[in-house]
Short mmCIF file of C-alpha atoms and ligand atoms in Angstrom, two decimals:
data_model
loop_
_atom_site.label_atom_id
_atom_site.label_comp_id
_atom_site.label_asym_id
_atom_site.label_seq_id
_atom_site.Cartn_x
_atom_site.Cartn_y
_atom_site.Cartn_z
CA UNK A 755 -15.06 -12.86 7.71
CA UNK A 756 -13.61 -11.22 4.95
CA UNK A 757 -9.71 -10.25 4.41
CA UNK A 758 -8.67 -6.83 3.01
CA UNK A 759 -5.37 -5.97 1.99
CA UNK A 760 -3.88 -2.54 2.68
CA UNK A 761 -1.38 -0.98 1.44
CA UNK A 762 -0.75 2.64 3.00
CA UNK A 763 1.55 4.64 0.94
CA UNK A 764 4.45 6.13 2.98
CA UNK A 765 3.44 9.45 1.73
CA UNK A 766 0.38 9.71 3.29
CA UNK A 767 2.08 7.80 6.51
CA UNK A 768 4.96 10.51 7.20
CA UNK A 769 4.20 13.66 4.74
CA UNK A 770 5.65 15.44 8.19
CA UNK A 771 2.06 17.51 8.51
CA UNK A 772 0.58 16.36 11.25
CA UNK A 773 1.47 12.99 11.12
CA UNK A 774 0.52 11.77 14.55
CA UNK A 775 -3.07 13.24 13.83
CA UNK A 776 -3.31 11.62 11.13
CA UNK A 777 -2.54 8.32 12.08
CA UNK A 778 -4.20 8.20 14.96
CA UNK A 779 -7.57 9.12 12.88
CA UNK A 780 -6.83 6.04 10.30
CA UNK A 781 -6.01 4.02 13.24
CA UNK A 782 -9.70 4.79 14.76
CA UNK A 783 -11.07 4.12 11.35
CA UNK A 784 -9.03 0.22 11.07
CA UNK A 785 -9.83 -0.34 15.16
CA UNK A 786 -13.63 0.32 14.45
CA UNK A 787 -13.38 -2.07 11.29
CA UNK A 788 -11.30 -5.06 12.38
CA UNK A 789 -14.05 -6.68 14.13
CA UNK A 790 -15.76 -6.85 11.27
CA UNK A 791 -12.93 -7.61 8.63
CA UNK A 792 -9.30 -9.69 9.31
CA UNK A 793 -6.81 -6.60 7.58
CA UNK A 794 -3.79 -6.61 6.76
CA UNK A 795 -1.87 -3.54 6.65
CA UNK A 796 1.56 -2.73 4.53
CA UNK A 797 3.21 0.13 5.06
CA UNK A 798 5.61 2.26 2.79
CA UNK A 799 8.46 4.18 3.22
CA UNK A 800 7.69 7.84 2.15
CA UNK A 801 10.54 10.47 2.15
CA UNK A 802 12.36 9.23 4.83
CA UNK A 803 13.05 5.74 2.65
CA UNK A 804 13.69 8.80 -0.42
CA UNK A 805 15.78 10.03 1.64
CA UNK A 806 18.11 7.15 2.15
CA UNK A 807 17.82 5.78 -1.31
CA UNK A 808 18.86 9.33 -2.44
CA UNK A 809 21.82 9.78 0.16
CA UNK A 810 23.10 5.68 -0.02
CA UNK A 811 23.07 6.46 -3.60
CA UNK A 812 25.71 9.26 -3.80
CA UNK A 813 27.47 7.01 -1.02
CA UNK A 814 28.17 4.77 -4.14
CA UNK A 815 25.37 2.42 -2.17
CA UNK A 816 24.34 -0.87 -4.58
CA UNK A 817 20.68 -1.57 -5.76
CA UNK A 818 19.98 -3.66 -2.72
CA UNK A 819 21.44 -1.69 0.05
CA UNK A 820 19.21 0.69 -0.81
CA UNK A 821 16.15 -1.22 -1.16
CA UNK A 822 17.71 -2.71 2.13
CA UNK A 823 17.51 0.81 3.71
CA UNK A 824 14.27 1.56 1.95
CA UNK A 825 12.68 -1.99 3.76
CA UNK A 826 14.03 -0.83 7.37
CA UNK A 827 12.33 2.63 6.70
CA UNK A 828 8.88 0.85 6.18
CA UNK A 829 9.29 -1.33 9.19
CA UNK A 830 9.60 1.88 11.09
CA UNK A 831 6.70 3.15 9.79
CA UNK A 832 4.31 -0.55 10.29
CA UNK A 833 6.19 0.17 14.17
CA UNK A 834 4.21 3.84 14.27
CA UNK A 835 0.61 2.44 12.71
CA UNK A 836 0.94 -0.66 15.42
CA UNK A 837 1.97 1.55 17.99
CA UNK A 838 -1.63 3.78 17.36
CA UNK A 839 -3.19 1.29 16.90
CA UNK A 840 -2.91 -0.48 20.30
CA UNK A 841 -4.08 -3.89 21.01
CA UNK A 842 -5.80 -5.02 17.98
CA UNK A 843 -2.96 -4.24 16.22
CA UNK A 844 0.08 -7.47 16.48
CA UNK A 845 2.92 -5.56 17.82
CA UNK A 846 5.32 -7.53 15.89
CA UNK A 847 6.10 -6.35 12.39
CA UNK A 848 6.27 -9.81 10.21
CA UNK A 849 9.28 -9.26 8.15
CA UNK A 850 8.36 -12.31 5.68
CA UNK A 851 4.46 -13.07 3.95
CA UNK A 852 4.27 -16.36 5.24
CA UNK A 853 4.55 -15.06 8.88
CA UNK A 854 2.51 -12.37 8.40
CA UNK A 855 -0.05 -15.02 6.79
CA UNK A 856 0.23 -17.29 10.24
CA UNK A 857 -0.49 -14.34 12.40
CA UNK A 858 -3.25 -13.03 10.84
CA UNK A 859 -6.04 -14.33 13.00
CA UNK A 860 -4.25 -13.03 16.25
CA UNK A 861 -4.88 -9.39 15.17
CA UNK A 862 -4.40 -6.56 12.52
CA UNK A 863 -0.99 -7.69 11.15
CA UNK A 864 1.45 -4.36 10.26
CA UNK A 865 4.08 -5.09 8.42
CA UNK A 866 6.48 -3.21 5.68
CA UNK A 867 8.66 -4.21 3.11
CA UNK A 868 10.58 -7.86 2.55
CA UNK A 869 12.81 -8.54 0.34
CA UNK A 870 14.98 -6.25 -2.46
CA UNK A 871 13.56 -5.77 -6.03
CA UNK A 872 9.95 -4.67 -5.24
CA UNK A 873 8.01 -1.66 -3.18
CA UNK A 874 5.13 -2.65 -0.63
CA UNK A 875 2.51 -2.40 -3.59
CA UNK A 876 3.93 -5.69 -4.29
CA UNK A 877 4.34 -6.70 -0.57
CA UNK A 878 0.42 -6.21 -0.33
CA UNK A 879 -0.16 -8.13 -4.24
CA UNK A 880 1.96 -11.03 -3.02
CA UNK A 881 -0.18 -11.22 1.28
CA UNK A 882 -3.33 -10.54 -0.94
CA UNK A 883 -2.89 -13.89 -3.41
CA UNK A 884 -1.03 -15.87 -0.21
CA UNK A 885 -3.95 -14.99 2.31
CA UNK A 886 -6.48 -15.30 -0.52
CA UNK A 887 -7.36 -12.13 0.03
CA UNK A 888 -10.93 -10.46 -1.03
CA UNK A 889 -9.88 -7.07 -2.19
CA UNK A 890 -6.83 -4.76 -1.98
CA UNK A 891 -7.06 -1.15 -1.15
CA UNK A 892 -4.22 0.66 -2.50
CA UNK A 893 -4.73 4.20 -0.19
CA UNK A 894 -1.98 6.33 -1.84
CA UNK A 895 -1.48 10.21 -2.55
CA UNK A 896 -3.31 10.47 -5.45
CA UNK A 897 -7.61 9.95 -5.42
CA UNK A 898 -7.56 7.86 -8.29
CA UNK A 899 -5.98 6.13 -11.02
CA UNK A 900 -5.64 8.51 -14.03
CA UNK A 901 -3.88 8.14 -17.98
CA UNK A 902 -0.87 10.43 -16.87
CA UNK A 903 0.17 11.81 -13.62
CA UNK A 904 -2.41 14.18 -12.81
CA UNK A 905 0.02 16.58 -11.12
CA UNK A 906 2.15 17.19 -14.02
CA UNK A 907 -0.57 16.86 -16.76
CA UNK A 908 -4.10 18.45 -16.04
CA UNK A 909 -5.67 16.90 -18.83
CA UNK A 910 -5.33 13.22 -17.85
CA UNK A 911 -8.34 11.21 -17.42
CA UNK A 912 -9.52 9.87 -14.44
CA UNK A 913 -10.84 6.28 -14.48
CA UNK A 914 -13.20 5.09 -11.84
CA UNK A 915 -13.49 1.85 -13.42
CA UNK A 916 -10.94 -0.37 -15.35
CA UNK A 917 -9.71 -3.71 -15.98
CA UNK A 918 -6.77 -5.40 -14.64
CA UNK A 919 -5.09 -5.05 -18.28
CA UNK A 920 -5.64 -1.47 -19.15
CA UNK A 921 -4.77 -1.03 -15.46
CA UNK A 922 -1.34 -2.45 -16.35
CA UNK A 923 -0.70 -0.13 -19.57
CA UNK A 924 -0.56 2.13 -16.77
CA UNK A 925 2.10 0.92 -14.75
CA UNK A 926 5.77 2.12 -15.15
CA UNK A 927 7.73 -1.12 -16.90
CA UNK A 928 10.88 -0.72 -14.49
CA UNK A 929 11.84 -1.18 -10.93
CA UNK A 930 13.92 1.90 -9.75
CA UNK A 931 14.62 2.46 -5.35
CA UNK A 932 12.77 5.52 -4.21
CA UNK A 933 10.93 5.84 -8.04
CA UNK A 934 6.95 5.55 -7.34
CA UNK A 935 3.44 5.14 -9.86
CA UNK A 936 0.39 4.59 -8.98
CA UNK A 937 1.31 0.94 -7.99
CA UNK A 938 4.11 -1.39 -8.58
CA UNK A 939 4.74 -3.50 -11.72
CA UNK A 940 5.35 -6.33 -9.72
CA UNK A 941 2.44 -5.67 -7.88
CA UNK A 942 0.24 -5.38 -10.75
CA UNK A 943 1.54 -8.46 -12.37
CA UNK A 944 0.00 -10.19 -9.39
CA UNK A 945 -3.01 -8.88 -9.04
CA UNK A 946 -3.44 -9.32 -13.11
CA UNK A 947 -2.82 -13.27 -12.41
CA UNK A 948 -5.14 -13.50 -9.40
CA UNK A 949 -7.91 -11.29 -10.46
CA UNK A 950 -7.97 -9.92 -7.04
CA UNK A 951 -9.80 -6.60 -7.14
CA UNK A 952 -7.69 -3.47 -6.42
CA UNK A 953 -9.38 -0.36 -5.06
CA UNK A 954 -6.82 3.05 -5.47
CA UNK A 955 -8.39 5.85 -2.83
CA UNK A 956 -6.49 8.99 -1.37
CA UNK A 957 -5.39 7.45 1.82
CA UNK A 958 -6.19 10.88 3.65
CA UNK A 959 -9.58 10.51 2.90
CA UNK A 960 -10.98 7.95 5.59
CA UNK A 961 -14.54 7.66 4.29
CA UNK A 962 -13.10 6.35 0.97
CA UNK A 963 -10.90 4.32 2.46
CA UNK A 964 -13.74 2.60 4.77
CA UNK A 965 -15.87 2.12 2.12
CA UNK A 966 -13.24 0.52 -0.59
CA UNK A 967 -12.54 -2.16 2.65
CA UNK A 968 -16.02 -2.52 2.78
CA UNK A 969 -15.98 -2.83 -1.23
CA UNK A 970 -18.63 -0.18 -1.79
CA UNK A 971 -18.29 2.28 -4.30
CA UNK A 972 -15.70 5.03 -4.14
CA UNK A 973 -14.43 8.18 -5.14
CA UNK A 974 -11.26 6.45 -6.18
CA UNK A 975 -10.85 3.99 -8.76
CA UNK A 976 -12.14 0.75 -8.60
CA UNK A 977 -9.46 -2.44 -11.16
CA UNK A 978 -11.76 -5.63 -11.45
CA UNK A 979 -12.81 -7.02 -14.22
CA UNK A 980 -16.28 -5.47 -15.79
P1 UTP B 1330 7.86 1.87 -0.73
O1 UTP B 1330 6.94 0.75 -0.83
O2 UTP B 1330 7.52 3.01 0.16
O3 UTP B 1330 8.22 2.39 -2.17
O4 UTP B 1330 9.27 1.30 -0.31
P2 UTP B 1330 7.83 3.64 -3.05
O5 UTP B 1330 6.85 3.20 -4.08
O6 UTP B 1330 9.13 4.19 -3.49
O7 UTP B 1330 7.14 4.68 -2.06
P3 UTP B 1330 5.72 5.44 -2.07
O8 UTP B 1330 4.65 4.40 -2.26
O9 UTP B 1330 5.79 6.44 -3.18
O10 UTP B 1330 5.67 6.08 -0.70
C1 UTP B 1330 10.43 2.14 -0.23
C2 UTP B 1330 11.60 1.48 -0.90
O11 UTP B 1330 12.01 0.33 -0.12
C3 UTP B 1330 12.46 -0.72 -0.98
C4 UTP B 1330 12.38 -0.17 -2.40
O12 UTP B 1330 13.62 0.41 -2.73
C5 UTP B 1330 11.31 0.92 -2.28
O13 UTP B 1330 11.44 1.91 -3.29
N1 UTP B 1330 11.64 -1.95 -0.73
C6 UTP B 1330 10.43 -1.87 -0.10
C7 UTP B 1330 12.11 -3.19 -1.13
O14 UTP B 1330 13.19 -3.30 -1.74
N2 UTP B 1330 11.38 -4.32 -0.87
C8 UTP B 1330 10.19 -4.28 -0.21
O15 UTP B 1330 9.56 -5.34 0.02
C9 UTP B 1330 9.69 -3.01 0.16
#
């Protein structure tokens, strides 16, 4: 059986539109797929984590108590995707990788964040190389990985296809709580070392997102190497 690695972007999880439908819709689509593939889901923290890195941050908060606050935030939200998810879903969120690895054959692990100093791009890098995982699928609010953010410059280009290295010319250099790219330096550091392919799809479109677990072609972009 193969393992996929996914890492749901909070902002897809909790945009506050219609979340509940919207879960329970990507919850149909990882029920109807775990029998056929052991996943691993990581979920992020969205504007509710913004919200407390923004707020702890006036409050004179350090670096880590925000990431700290951030981290409970995307436990919250790994509560709300096991919770739709039922009983394939492990309805204990693994707060460390190597727990997360153990339980893995039990069910659909959900889990968020870890530790300070990283987002749950690099939670999902870090299960994906521990679990020795197949693929990645990075479903985020953008469709694709692009040369500049597509929302504040129109004439970026979108890449359906790129190595690991170009991939990481992409990647912001710093780590920054509540600050977001298309996925984490740490993250891509990772999956640079381990060659693990990464598949970046809009996480509200479910027929992408089956089909870059399945690692078939997709809308989105596809890092490997060539
Ligand atoms: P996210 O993974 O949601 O980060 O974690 P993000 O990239 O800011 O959010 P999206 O992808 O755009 O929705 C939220 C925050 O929680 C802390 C970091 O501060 C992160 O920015 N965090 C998360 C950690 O410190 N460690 C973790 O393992 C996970």
């Amino acid at each position: 059986m193969q393992t996929v690695v996914i890492s749901l972007g909070g902002s897809i999880l909790i945009p506050g539109n219609d979340d509940a439908r919207y879960i329970g819709r990507l919850a149909e689509t990882i029920r109807k797929l775990s029998s056929e593939y052991r996943l691993l889901l990581v979920c992020g923290g969205g504007q509710v984590a913004r919200y407390y890195a923004r707020t702890g941050r006036d409050l004179g908060g350090t670096v880590d108590q925000l990431d700290m606050m951030g981290i409970d935030v995307t436990r919250v939200n790994a509560r709300l995707v096991a919770t739709a998810l039922g009983d394939v879903a492990i309805q204990v969120v693994p707060h460390t990788l190597e727990r997360a690895a153990e339980m893995c054959d039990q069910g659909v692990v959900v889990m968020g964040g870890t530790i300070p100093g990283h987002t749950t791009d690099a939670v999902a890098a870090m299960l994906a190389e521990l679990v020795g995982a197949d693929r990645i699928v990075n479903a985020t609010s953008v469709d694709a990985a692009y040369s500049d953010d597509p929302r504040t410059n129109p004439g970026a280009e979108r890449y359906s296809q790129i190595g690991f290295e170009k991939f990481k010319l992409l990647i912001y250099p710093d780590h920054d709580a509540g600050r977001s790219s298309v996925f984490d330096p740490k993250g891509a550091e990772v999956v640079l070392r381990t060659r693990t392919p990464l598949y970046i799809v809009d996480g509200r479109d479910l027929c992408d997102m089956e089909a870059a677990i399945r690692g078939r072609s997709v809308k989105g972009t596809l890092v490997s190497d060539p």
